[in-house]
mmCIF file of C-alpha atoms in Angstrom:
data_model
loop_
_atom_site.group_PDB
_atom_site.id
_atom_site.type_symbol
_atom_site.label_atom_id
_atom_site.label_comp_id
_atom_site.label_asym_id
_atom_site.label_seq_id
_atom_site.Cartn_x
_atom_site.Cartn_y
_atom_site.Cartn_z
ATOM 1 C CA UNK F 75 -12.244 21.696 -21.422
ATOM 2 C CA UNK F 76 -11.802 24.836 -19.139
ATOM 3 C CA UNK F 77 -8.177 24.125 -18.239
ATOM 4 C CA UNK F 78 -9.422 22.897 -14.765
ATOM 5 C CA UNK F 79 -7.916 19.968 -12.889
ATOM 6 C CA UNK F 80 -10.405 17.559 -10.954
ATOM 7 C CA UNK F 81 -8.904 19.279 -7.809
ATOM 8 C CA UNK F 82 -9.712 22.515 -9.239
ATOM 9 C CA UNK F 83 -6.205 23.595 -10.032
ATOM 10 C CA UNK F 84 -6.424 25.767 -13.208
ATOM 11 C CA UNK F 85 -3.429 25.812 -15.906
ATOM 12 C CA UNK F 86 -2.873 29.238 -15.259
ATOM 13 C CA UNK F 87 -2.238 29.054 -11.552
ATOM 14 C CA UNK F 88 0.734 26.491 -12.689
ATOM 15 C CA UNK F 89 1.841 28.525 -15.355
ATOM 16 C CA UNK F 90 2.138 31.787 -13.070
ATOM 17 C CA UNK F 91 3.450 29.724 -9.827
ATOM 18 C CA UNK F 92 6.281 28.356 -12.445
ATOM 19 C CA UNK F 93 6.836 31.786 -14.473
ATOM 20 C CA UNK F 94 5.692 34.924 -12.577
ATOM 21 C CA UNK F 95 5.498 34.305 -8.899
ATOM 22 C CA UNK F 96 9.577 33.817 -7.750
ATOM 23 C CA UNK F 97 12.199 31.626 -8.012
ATOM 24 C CA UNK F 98 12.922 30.857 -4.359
ATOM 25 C CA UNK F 99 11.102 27.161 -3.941
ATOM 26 C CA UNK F 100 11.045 25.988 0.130
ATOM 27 C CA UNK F 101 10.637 22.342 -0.394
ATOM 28 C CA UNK F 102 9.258 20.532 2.693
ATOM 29 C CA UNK F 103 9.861 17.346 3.584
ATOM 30 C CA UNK F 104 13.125 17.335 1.442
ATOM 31 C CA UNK F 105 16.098 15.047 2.778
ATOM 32 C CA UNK F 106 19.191 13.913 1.833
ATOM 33 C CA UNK F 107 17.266 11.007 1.112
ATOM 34 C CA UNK F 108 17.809 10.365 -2.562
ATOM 35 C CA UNK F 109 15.193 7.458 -2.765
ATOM 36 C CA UNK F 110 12.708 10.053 -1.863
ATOM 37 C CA UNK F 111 10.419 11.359 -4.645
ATOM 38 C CA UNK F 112 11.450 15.020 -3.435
ATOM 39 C CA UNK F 113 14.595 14.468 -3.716
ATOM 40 C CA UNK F 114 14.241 14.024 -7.524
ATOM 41 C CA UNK F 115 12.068 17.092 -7.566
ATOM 42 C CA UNK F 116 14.633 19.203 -6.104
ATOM 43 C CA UNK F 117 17.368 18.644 -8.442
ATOM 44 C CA UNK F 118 14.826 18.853 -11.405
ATOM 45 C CA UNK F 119 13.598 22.530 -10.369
ATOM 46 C CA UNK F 120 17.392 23.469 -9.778
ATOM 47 C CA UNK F 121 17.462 22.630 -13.159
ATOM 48 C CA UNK F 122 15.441 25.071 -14.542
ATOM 49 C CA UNK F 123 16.753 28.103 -12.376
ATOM 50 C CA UNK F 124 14.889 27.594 -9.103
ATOM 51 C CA UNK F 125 16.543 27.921 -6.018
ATOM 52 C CA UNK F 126 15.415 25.228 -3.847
ATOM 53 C CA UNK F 127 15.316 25.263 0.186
ATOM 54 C CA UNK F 128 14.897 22.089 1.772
ATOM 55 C CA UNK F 129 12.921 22.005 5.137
ATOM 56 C CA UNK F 130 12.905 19.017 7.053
ATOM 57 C CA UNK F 131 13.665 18.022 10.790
ATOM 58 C CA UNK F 132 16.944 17.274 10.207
ATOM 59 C CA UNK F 133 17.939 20.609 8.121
ATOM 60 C CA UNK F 134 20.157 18.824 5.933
ATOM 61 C CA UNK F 135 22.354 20.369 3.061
ATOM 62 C CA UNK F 136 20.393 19.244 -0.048
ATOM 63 C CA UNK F 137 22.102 19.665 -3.649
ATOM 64 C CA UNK F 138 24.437 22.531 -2.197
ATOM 65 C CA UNK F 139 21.370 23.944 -0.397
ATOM 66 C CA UNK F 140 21.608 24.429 3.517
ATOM 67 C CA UNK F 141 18.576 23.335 4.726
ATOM 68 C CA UNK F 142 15.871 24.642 7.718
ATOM 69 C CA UNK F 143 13.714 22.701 10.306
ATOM 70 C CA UNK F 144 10.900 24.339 9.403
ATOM 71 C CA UNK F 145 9.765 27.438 7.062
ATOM 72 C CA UNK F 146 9.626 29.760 10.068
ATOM 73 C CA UNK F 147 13.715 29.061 10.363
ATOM 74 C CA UNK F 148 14.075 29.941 6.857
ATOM 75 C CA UNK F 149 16.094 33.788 7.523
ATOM 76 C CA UNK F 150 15.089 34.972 3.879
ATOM 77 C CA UNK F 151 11.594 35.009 1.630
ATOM 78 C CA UNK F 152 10.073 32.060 -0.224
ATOM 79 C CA UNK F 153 8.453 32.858 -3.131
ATOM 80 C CA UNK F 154 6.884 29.324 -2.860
ATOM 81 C CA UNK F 155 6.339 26.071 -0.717
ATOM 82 C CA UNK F 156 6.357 23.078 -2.072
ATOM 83 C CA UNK F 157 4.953 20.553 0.088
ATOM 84 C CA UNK F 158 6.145 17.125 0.373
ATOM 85 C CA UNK F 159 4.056 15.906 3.073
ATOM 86 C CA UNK F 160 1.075 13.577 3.792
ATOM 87 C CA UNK F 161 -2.108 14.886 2.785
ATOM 88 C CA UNK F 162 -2.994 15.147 6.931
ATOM 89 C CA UNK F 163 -0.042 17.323 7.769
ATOM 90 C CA UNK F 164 -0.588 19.313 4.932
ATOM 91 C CA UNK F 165 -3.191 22.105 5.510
ATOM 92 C CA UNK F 166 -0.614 23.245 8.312
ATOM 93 C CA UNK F 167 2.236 23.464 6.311
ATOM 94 C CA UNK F 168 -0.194 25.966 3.733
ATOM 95 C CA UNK F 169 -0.993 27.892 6.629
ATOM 96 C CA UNK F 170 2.869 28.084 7.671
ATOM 97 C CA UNK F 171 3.265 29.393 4.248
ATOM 98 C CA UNK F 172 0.718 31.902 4.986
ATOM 99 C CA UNK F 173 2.336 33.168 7.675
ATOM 100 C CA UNK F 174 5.928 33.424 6.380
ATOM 101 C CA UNK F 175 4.698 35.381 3.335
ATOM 102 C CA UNK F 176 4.866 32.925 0.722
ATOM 103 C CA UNK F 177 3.719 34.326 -2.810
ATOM 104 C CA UNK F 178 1.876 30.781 -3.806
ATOM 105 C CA UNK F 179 1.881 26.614 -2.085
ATOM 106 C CA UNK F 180 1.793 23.629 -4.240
ATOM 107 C CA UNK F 181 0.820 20.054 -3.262
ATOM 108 C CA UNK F 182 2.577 17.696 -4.806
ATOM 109 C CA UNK F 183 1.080 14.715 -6.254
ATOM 110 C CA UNK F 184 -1.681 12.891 -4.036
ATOM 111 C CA UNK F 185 -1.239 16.084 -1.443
ATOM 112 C CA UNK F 186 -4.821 17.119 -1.331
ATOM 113 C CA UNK F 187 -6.440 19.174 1.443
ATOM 114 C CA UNK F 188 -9.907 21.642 -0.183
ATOM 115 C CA UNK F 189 -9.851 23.365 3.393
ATOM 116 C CA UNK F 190 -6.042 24.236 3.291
ATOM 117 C CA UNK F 191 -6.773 25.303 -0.352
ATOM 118 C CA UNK F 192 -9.713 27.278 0.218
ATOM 119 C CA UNK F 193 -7.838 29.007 3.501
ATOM 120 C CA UNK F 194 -4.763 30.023 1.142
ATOM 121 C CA UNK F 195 -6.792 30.903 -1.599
ATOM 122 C CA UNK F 196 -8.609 33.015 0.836
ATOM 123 C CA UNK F 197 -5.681 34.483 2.047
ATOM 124 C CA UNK F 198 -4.530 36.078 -1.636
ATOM 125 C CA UNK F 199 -2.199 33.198 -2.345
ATOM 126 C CA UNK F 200 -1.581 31.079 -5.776
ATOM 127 C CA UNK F 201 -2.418 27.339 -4.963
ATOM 128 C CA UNK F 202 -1.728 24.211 -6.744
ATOM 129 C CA UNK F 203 -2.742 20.608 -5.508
ATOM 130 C CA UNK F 204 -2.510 17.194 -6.692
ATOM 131 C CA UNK F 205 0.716 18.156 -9.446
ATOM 132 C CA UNK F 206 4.059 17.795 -9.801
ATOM 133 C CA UNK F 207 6.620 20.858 -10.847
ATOM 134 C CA UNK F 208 8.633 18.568 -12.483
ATOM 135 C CA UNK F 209 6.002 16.818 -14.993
ATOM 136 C CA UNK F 210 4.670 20.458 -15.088
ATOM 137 C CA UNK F 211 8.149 22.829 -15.687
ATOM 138 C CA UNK F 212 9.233 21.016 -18.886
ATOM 139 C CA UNK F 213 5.985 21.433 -20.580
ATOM 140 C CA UNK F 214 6.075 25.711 -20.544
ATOM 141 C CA UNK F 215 9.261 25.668 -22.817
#
């Protein structure tokens, strides 16, 4: 075993996106919506010292967090996007990242886009697809 995913995610890209690369987490497509698997995600990261932003349409104030429209209305740095979104909306998200000078993007689960990932990657970024921070966090203490 090389300690490379099926989607080509290594161990060590989630070990440095969770320990080296910032604490500052913009979480797209996070809502007040508690039913929503983000929402979960959110308050699990919180737990473990990250500061979560939620983007979303609606900007909404998630778990004490003002939220943004979109990562471009976000007035401070992300150190990394964490993207919520169908697989097809996605690679422009990543490339959003790009652009706002995010450190690293992660997929979540069933997120998958190899062009997005090969354009960040490209680009000098940490990327993560097909995981979730919260089944990954716990397991580095």
């Amino acid at each position: 075993m090389d300690g490379t995913g099926d989607d080509g995610t290594t161990e060590e890209a989630v070990r440095r996106i969770l320990t080296q690369l910032g604490d500052t987490w913009a979480v797209v497509g996070l809502s007040g919506n508690a039913a929503r698997p983000a929402y979960g995600v959110a308050q699990v990261l919180q737990r473990f010292g990250k500061r979560i932003v939620p983007v979303h349409p609606r900007a909404e104030t998630v778990h004490g967090e003002p939220g943004y429209a979109t990562l471009a209305d976000v007035p401070f740095p992300v150190d990394v996007v964490d993207v919520f979104v169908n697989s097809a909306l996605a690679g422009a998200v990543a490339d959003e990242a790009v652009a706002v000078g995010a450190r690293a993007v992660w997929f979540q689960l069933g997120v998958v886009d190899e062009a997005a990932y090969a354009r960040v990657r490209g680009a000098g970024l940490e990327m993560v697809m097909d995981r979730c921070p919260a089944i990954e966090i716990p397991r580095l203490r």
